Short mmCIF file of N, CA, C and O in Angstrom, two decimals:
data_model
loop_
_atom_site.label_atom_id
_atom_site.label_comp_id
_atom_site.label_asym_id
_atom_site.label_seq_id
_atom_site.Cartn_x
_atom_site.Cartn_y
_atom_site.Cartn_z
N UNK A 1 31.92 27.71 147.81
CA UNK A 1 30.35 26.72 148.19
C UNK A 1 29.82 26.28 147.54
O UNK A 1 29.78 26.62 145.60
N UNK A 2 30.06 24.76 147.39
CA UNK A 2 29.79 23.79 146.24
C UNK A 2 28.71 24.21 145.26
O UNK A 2 27.01 24.43 146.10
N UNK A 3 27.84 23.94 143.64
CA UNK A 3 26.63 24.21 143.89
C UNK A 3 25.57 23.60 143.73
O UNK A 3 26.03 22.41 144.78
N UNK A 4 24.63 22.75 143.12
CA UNK A 4 23.47 21.82 143.12
C UNK A 4 23.87 20.70 142.63
O UNK A 4 23.33 20.29 142.20
N UNK A 5 24.62 20.98 141.48
CA UNK A 5 25.14 20.02 140.54
C UNK A 5 26.21 19.21 140.86
O UNK A 5 27.46 19.85 141.33
N UNK A 6 26.32 18.16 140.56
CA UNK A 6 27.24 17.40 140.86
C UNK A 6 27.53 16.34 139.52
O UNK A 6 27.00 16.70 138.52
N UNK A 7 29.01 15.88 139.44
CA UNK A 7 29.26 14.97 138.31
C UNK A 7 29.62 13.49 139.15
O UNK A 7 30.19 13.34 140.43
N UNK A 8 28.71 12.97 138.64
CA UNK A 8 28.81 11.27 138.67
C UNK A 8 29.48 10.15 137.84
O UNK A 8 28.72 10.37 136.66
N UNK A 9 30.65 9.63 138.51
CA UNK A 9 30.70 9.09 137.28
C UNK A 9 30.91 7.41 137.71
O UNK A 9 30.94 6.87 139.17
N UNK A 10 30.93 6.43 136.10
CA UNK A 10 30.80 5.35 136.72
C UNK A 10 31.69 4.72 135.54
O UNK A 10 32.33 5.15 134.37
N UNK A 11 32.03 3.21 135.32
CA UNK A 11 32.84 2.07 134.22
C UNK A 11 32.26 1.08 133.97
O UNK A 11 31.79 0.48 134.74
N UNK A 12 32.97 1.24 132.66
CA UNK A 12 32.41 -0.09 132.15
C UNK A 12 33.19 -0.71 131.23
O UNK A 12 33.81 -0.17 130.29
N UNK A 13 32.73 -2.29 130.85
CA UNK A 13 34.18 -2.73 130.17
C UNK A 13 34.23 -2.31 128.41
O UNK A 13 34.50 -3.21 127.77
N UNK A 14 32.96 -2.33 127.76
CA UNK A 14 32.62 -2.04 126.48
C UNK A 14 31.75 -0.14 126.10
O UNK A 14 30.97 -0.01 127.04
N UNK A 15 31.89 -0.11 125.14
CA UNK A 15 31.34 0.81 124.85
C UNK A 15 29.73 1.17 124.73
O UNK A 15 28.85 1.58 124.81
N UNK A 16 29.26 -0.26 124.32
CA UNK A 16 27.55 -0.62 124.35
C UNK A 16 26.96 -0.47 125.80
O UNK A 16 25.82 0.43 125.48
N UNK A 17 27.67 -1.31 126.68
CA UNK A 17 27.49 -0.70 128.06
C UNK A 17 27.18 0.73 128.59
O UNK A 17 26.19 1.32 128.78
N UNK A 18 28.47 1.50 127.88
CA UNK A 18 28.81 3.17 128.19
C UNK A 18 27.66 3.58 127.74
O UNK A 18 26.69 4.62 128.38
N UNK A 19 27.37 3.37 126.54
CA UNK A 19 26.83 3.89 125.14
C UNK A 19 24.66 3.60 125.96
O UNK A 19 23.81 4.94 126.12
N UNK A 20 24.69 2.69 126.19
CA UNK A 20 23.39 1.92 127.01
C UNK A 20 23.00 2.74 128.57
O UNK A 20 21.66 3.58 128.94
N UNK A 21 23.82 3.10 129.33
CA UNK A 21 23.71 3.63 131.11
C UNK A 21 24.11 5.17 130.68
O UNK A 21 23.07 5.74 131.64
N UNK A 22 24.44 5.79 129.68
CA UNK A 22 24.49 7.57 129.51
C UNK A 22 22.67 7.15 129.01
O UNK A 22 22.64 8.18 129.17
N UNK A 23 22.58 6.84 127.41
CA UNK A 23 21.26 7.16 126.46
C UNK A 23 19.71 7.09 128.40
O UNK A 23 19.10 7.65 128.48
N UNK A 24 20.18 5.66 128.82
CA UNK A 24 19.30 5.64 129.72
C UNK A 24 18.85 6.70 130.77
O UNK A 24 17.68 6.59 130.97
N UNK A 25 20.16 7.15 131.30
CA UNK A 25 19.85 7.71 132.51
C UNK A 25 19.28 9.37 131.88
O UNK A 25 18.88 10.10 133.34
N UNK A 26 19.83 10.29 130.66
CA UNK A 26 19.29 11.06 130.23
C UNK A 26 18.07 11.12 129.42
O UNK A 26 17.34 11.80 129.83
N UNK A 27 17.63 10.33 129.15
CA UNK A 27 15.97 9.79 128.66
C UNK A 27 15.39 9.64 130.01
O UNK A 27 14.30 10.09 130.25
N UNK A 28 16.06 9.31 130.81
CA UNK A 28 14.41 9.17 132.00
C UNK A 28 14.74 10.59 133.02
O UNK A 28 14.09 10.59 134.29
N UNK A 29 15.54 11.34 132.24
CA UNK A 29 15.93 11.99 133.03
C UNK A 29 15.79 12.35 134.41
O UNK A 29 16.37 13.74 135.65
N UNK A 30 17.43 11.39 134.72
CA UNK A 30 17.90 11.35 135.85
C UNK A 30 19.24 12.25 135.68
O UNK A 30 20.33 12.48 136.77
N UNK A 31 20.04 12.47 134.37
CA UNK A 31 21.01 12.87 134.26
C UNK A 31 20.35 14.08 133.12
O UNK A 31 20.12 13.76 132.02
N UNK A 32 21.55 15.52 132.97
CA UNK A 32 20.85 16.47 131.63
C UNK A 32 21.77 15.91 130.55
O UNK A 32 21.38 15.93 129.49
N UNK A 33 23.13 15.45 130.98
CA UNK A 33 23.73 14.84 130.07
C UNK A 33 24.83 13.39 130.92
O UNK A 33 25.03 13.24 131.94
N UNK A 34 25.46 12.89 129.86
CA UNK A 34 26.48 11.99 129.97
C UNK A 34 27.39 12.12 128.99
O UNK A 34 27.27 12.01 128.00
N UNK A 35 28.37 12.32 129.52
CA UNK A 35 29.74 12.95 128.41
C UNK A 35 30.60 10.64 129.01
O UNK A 35 30.32 9.73 129.91
N UNK A 36 30.86 10.23 127.84
CA UNK A 36 31.74 8.74 127.66
C UNK A 36 32.99 9.08 127.30
O UNK A 36 33.20 9.61 125.66
N UNK A 37 33.53 8.86 128.17
CA UNK A 37 35.23 9.13 127.27
C UNK A 37 35.43 7.66 127.24
O UNK A 37 35.31 6.38 127.07
N UNK A 38 36.93 7.81 126.36
CA UNK A 38 37.45 6.64 125.46
C UNK A 38 37.82 5.96 125.97
O UNK A 38 38.44 6.23 127.75
N UNK A 39 38.25 4.67 126.06
CA UNK A 39 38.81 3.42 126.27
C UNK A 39 40.05 3.90 127.63
O UNK A 39 40.90 4.74 126.96
N UNK A 40 40.15 3.68 128.90
CA UNK A 40 40.92 4.13 129.97
C UNK A 40 41.61 2.98 130.12
O UNK A 40 40.85 1.62 129.67
N UNK A 41 42.71 2.88 130.36
CA UNK A 41 43.34 1.56 131.25
C UNK A 41 43.34 1.45 132.13
O UNK A 41 43.38 1.95 132.80
N UNK A 42 42.79 0.44 133.11
CA UNK A 42 42.30 0.34 133.95
C UNK A 42 43.24 -0.95 134.85
O UNK A 42 43.33 -1.97 134.06
N UNK A 43 44.21 -1.03 135.70
CA UNK A 43 44.99 -1.62 136.82
C UNK A 43 44.42 -1.75 138.22
O UNK A 43 43.58 -0.43 138.57
N UNK A 44 43.68 -2.75 138.23
CA UNK A 44 43.11 -2.74 139.52
C UNK A 44 42.91 -4.38 140.28
O UNK A 44 43.64 -5.45 139.21
N UNK A 45 42.65 -5.16 141.66
CA UNK A 45 42.76 -6.30 142.38
C UNK A 45 41.22 -6.35 141.89
O UNK A 45 40.39 -5.77 142.94
N UNK A 46 41.27 -7.85 141.82
CA UNK A 46 39.68 -8.02 141.50
C UNK A 46 39.38 -9.59 142.49
O UNK A 46 40.15 -10.77 141.79
N UNK A 47 39.01 -9.85 143.29
CA UNK A 47 38.95 -11.09 143.77
C UNK A 47 40.17 -11.55 144.06
O UNK A 47 40.44 -12.90 143.82
N UNK A 48 41.16 -10.84 144.17
CA UNK A 48 42.70 -11.73 144.34
C UNK A 48 43.44 -11.26 143.52
O UNK A 48 44.74 -11.79 143.49
N UNK A 49 42.88 -10.86 142.68
CA UNK A 49 44.16 -11.36 140.82
C UNK A 49 44.14 -9.86 140.62
O UNK A 49 42.79 -9.37 140.65
N UNK A 50 45.23 -9.95 140.13
CA UNK A 50 45.58 -8.15 139.78
C UNK A 50 44.74 -8.61 138.04
O UNK A 50 45.42 -9.36 137.33
N UNK A 51 43.93 -6.94 137.93
CA UNK A 51 43.11 -7.32 136.49
C UNK A 51 44.28 -5.65 135.83
O UNK A 51 44.51 -4.97 135.99
N UNK A 52 44.44 -6.02 134.35
CA UNK A 52 44.44 -5.32 133.43
C UNK A 52 43.94 -5.05 132.54
O UNK A 52 43.67 -5.39 131.76
N UNK A 53 42.95 -4.35 131.77
CA UNK A 53 41.89 -4.13 130.56
C UNK A 53 42.02 -2.82 130.41
O UNK A 53 41.76 -1.23 130.89
N UNK A 54 40.25 -2.64 129.72
CA UNK A 54 39.66 -1.30 129.27
C UNK A 54 38.51 -1.22 129.55
O UNK A 54 37.56 -2.39 129.74
N UNK A 55 38.60 0.12 130.36
CA UNK A 55 37.03 0.79 130.32
C UNK A 55 36.77 1.70 130.10
O UNK A 55 37.91 2.65 129.42
N UNK A 56 35.03 2.26 129.75
CA UNK A 56 34.98 3.56 129.52
C UNK A 56 34.17 4.11 130.43
O UNK A 56 33.17 3.14 131.62
N UNK A 57 34.53 5.24 130.82
CA UNK A 57 33.93 6.23 131.92
C UNK A 57 32.70 6.84 131.12
O UNK A 57 32.85 7.60 130.69
N UNK A 58 31.40 6.56 132.38
CA UNK A 58 30.65 8.00 131.75
C UNK A 58 30.44 8.40 133.21
O UNK A 58 30.68 8.15 134.42
N UNK A 59 30.14 9.57 132.60
CA UNK A 59 30.47 10.43 133.54
C UNK A 59 28.97 11.36 133.41
O UNK A 59 28.99 11.86 132.38
N UNK A 60 28.47 11.53 134.57
CA UNK A 60 27.26 12.09 134.65
C UNK A 60 26.70 13.67 135.27
O UNK A 60 27.29 13.79 136.23
N UNK A 61 26.11 14.12 134.52
CA UNK A 61 26.05 15.89 135.14
C UNK A 61 24.40 15.95 135.24
O UNK A 61 23.70 15.98 134.70
N UNK A 62 24.37 16.07 136.40
CA UNK A 62 22.73 16.27 137.92
C UNK A 62 22.73 17.06 139.14
O UNK A 62 24.31 17.36 138.93
N UNK A 63 22.02 16.94 139.64
CA UNK A 63 21.26 17.65 140.71
C UNK A 63 21.15 16.98 142.23
O UNK A 63 21.56 15.16 141.75
N UNK A 64 22.04 17.50 143.13
CA UNK A 64 22.14 16.16 144.55
C UNK A 64 20.91 16.02 144.56
O UNK A 64 20.26 15.15 144.82
N UNK A 65 20.01 16.51 144.73
CA UNK A 65 18.66 16.35 144.32
C UNK A 65 17.80 15.35 143.76
O UNK A 65 17.05 14.53 144.07
N UNK A 66 18.79 14.54 142.37
CA UNK A 66 18.34 13.59 141.89
C UNK A 66 19.30 12.99 141.84
O UNK A 66 19.00 11.71 141.40
N UNK A 67 20.25 12.61 142.77
CA UNK A 67 21.65 11.63 142.59
C UNK A 67 20.84 10.52 142.85
O UNK A 67 21.62 9.65 142.51
N UNK A 68 20.12 10.61 143.75
CA UNK A 68 19.95 9.27 144.24
C UNK A 68 18.88 8.16 143.72
O UNK A 68 19.57 7.27 143.59
N UNK A 69 18.48 8.89 142.99
CA UNK A 69 17.55 8.26 141.73
C UNK A 69 18.19 8.06 140.47
O UNK A 69 18.76 6.91 140.28
N UNK A 70 19.32 8.55 140.46
CA UNK A 70 20.74 8.23 139.51
C UNK A 70 21.28 6.80 140.02
O UNK A 70 21.98 6.02 139.10
N UNK A 71 21.71 7.05 141.11
CA UNK A 71 22.22 6.24 141.74
C UNK A 71 22.12 4.51 141.87
O UNK A 71 22.34 3.48 141.80
N UNK A 72 20.46 4.68 142.15
CA UNK A 72 19.95 3.67 142.26
C UNK A 72 19.47 3.54 141.37
O UNK A 72 19.35 1.75 140.81
N UNK A 73 19.48 3.52 139.95
CA UNK A 73 18.72 3.46 138.27
C UNK A 73 20.72 2.98 137.79
O UNK A 73 20.17 1.60 137.26
N UNK A 74 21.67 3.41 138.14
CA UNK A 74 22.85 2.85 138.16
C UNK A 74 22.68 1.61 138.36
O UNK A 74 23.38 0.57 137.96
N UNK A 75 22.65 1.50 139.63
CA UNK A 75 22.80 0.36 140.57
C UNK A 75 22.23 -0.98 140.08
O UNK A 75 22.85 -2.19 139.83
N UNK A 76 20.67 -0.64 139.71
CA UNK A 76 20.06 -2.01 139.02
C UNK A 76 20.41 -2.20 137.28
O UNK A 76 20.48 -3.51 137.35
N UNK A 77 20.75 -1.04 136.86
CA UNK A 77 21.16 -1.60 135.51
C UNK A 77 22.82 -1.51 134.75
O UNK A 77 22.65 -2.00 134.03
N UNK A 78 24.13 -1.72 136.19
CA UNK A 78 24.75 -2.04 135.52
C UNK A 78 25.32 -3.47 135.68
O UNK A 78 24.91 -3.93 136.35
N UNK A 79 26.33 -3.67 135.07
CA UNK A 79 26.76 -5.54 134.25
C UNK A 79 27.33 -5.93 135.59
O UNK A 79 27.80 -6.85 136.23
N UNK A 80 28.74 -4.34 136.18
CA UNK A 80 29.73 -4.85 137.15
C UNK A 80 28.88 -5.44 138.51
O UNK A 80 27.14 -5.16 138.85
N UNK A 81 29.29 -6.74 139.45
CA UNK A 81 28.68 -6.83 140.61
C UNK A 81 29.46 -5.55 141.33
O UNK A 81 28.66 -5.18 142.47
N UNK A 82 30.19 -4.66 141.32
CA UNK A 82 30.18 -3.35 142.35
C UNK A 82 31.08 -2.99 141.36
O UNK A 82 32.61 -2.61 141.10
N UNK A 83 29.81 -1.83 140.93
CA UNK A 83 30.68 -0.42 140.32
C UNK A 83 31.55 0.25 140.76
O UNK A 83 30.75 0.34 141.99
N UNK A 84 32.17 1.12 140.25
CA UNK A 84 32.62 2.03 140.09
C UNK A 84 31.55 3.51 140.98
O UNK A 84 30.73 3.31 139.35
N UNK A 85 31.63 4.28 141.96
CA UNK A 85 30.11 4.87 141.72
C UNK A 85 31.13 6.29 141.96
O UNK A 85 31.23 6.34 143.98
N UNK A 86 31.19 7.40 141.82
CA UNK A 86 32.10 8.03 142.75
C UNK A 86 31.64 9.96 141.85
O UNK A 86 30.80 9.54 141.06
N UNK A 87 30.66 10.60 143.25
CA UNK A 87 30.78 11.26 142.99
C UNK A 87 31.78 13.19 143.53
O UNK A 87 32.33 12.89 144.16
N UNK A 88 31.49 14.19 142.38
CA UNK A 88 32.72 14.68 142.19
C UNK A 88 31.42 16.42 142.33
O UNK A 88 30.44 16.38 141.85
N UNK A 89 31.43 16.88 142.95
CA UNK A 89 31.36 18.72 143.75
C UNK A 89 31.45 19.23 142.69
O UNK A 89 32.45 19.48 142.47
N UNK A 90 29.90 20.33 141.79
CA UNK A 90 30.94 21.20 140.83
C UNK A 90 30.55 22.31 141.62
O UNK A 90 30.49 22.78 141.95
N UNK A 91 32.14 22.68 142.36
CA UNK A 91 32.42 24.07 142.77
C UNK A 91 31.56 25.43 142.40
O UNK A 91 31.39 26.12 143.19
N UNK A 92 31.57 25.81 141.22
CA UNK A 92 31.14 26.45 140.29
C UNK A 92 30.60 26.37 138.92
O UNK A 92 31.70 25.49 138.02
N UNK A 93 30.72 26.98 137.81
CA UNK A 93 30.40 27.09 136.50
C UNK A 93 29.25 28.46 136.16
O UNK A 93 28.73 28.79 137.01
N UNK A 94 29.27 28.24 134.73
CA UNK A 94 28.19 29.35 134.69
C UNK A 94 26.56 29.19 135.03
O UNK A 94 26.70 28.16 135.00
N UNK A 95 25.95 30.08 135.22
CA UNK A 95 24.54 30.54 135.72
C UNK A 95 24.08 29.70 134.85
O UNK A 95 22.45 28.52 134.73
N UNK A 96 23.76 29.92 133.28
CA UNK A 96 23.35 29.35 132.37
C UNK A 96 23.48 27.83 132.27
O UNK A 96 22.51 27.22 131.94
N UNK A 97 24.67 27.60 132.04
CA UNK A 97 24.97 25.87 132.09
C UNK A 97 24.06 25.32 133.61
O UNK A 97 23.66 23.73 132.98
N UNK A 98 24.09 25.63 134.69
CA UNK A 98 23.76 25.12 136.26
C UNK A 98 22.64 25.17 136.05
O UNK A 98 22.12 24.37 136.35
N UNK A 99 21.93 26.33 135.43
CA UNK A 99 20.08 26.03 135.14
C UNK A 99 19.82 24.95 134.22
O UNK A 99 18.79 25.14 134.44
N UNK A 100 20.56 25.35 133.04
CA UNK A 100 20.01 24.00 132.34
C UNK A 100 20.06 23.04 133.01
O UNK A 100 18.55 22.13 132.99
N UNK A 101 21.06 22.59 133.40
CA UNK A 101 21.07 21.03 133.98
C UNK A 101 20.61 20.95 135.22
O UNK A 101 19.74 19.87 135.39
N UNK A 102 19.91 21.89 135.96
CA UNK A 102 18.74 21.80 136.41
C UNK A 102 17.53 21.05 136.45
O UNK A 102 16.38 20.51 136.36
N UNK A 103 17.26 21.94 135.22
CA UNK A 103 15.80 22.55 134.58
C UNK A 103 15.57 20.83 133.44
O UNK A 103 14.19 20.06 133.74
N UNK A 104 17.29 20.13 133.58
CA UNK A 104 16.81 19.37 132.52
C UNK A 104 16.39 17.56 133.44
O UNK A 104 16.21 16.47 132.80
N UNK A 105 16.92 17.70 134.42
CA UNK A 105 16.79 16.66 135.35
C UNK A 105 15.25 16.45 136.13
O UNK A 105 14.92 16.01 136.66
N UNK A 106 14.67 17.75 135.59
CA UNK A 106 13.56 17.83 136.27
C UNK A 106 12.30 16.46 136.39
O UNK A 106 12.23 17.22 134.53
N UNK A 107 11.58 15.96 136.92
CA UNK A 107 11.06 14.75 136.28
C UNK A 107 9.74 15.64 135.59
O UNK A 107 9.24 16.65 135.39
N UNK A 108 9.46 14.87 134.94
CA UNK A 108 8.12 15.12 133.30
C UNK A 108 6.90 15.85 134.01
O UNK A 108 6.88 15.39 135.21
N UNK A 109 6.57 17.18 133.48
CA UNK A 109 5.70 17.49 133.91
C UNK A 109 5.34 18.56 135.36
O UNK A 109 5.00 19.17 135.81
N UNK A 110 7.35 18.79 135.82
CA UNK A 110 7.49 19.63 136.97
C UNK A 110 8.07 21.23 136.07
O UNK A 110 8.53 21.11 135.43
#
C-alpha cells in the first residue's frame, strides 16, 4: 500500500527556472524538498515539430494532502504553456523520512 508521500516532477529549460521552482515550493511549505537533476536531453514533438533540447527536472517530495496546492502553484509559476506534471507514489520508505516530509509541508502554525 502506498504511503501518504508522493514525488511530483516537472521540467524547465534552464537551471535558473529550476532553482526558482524548487526554492519557491519549499519556502511555501508545498514540498519538503526538491531535487534538481542535471540537464537531460529531451526529444519531443511540440506544435507539429520535432524538438531536441536540454531540460532540468525538478522532483518534489510532498504529501497527497498538499499535492493539489503544489500542482496549482507550479502551474501558475511555470514558464511553459503545457508543463510536464507527473506524480509518482512512494510505495515505502523509512518511517523517519516519511514523517519528516509530512511535518515539513504542514502550513505555518499547524
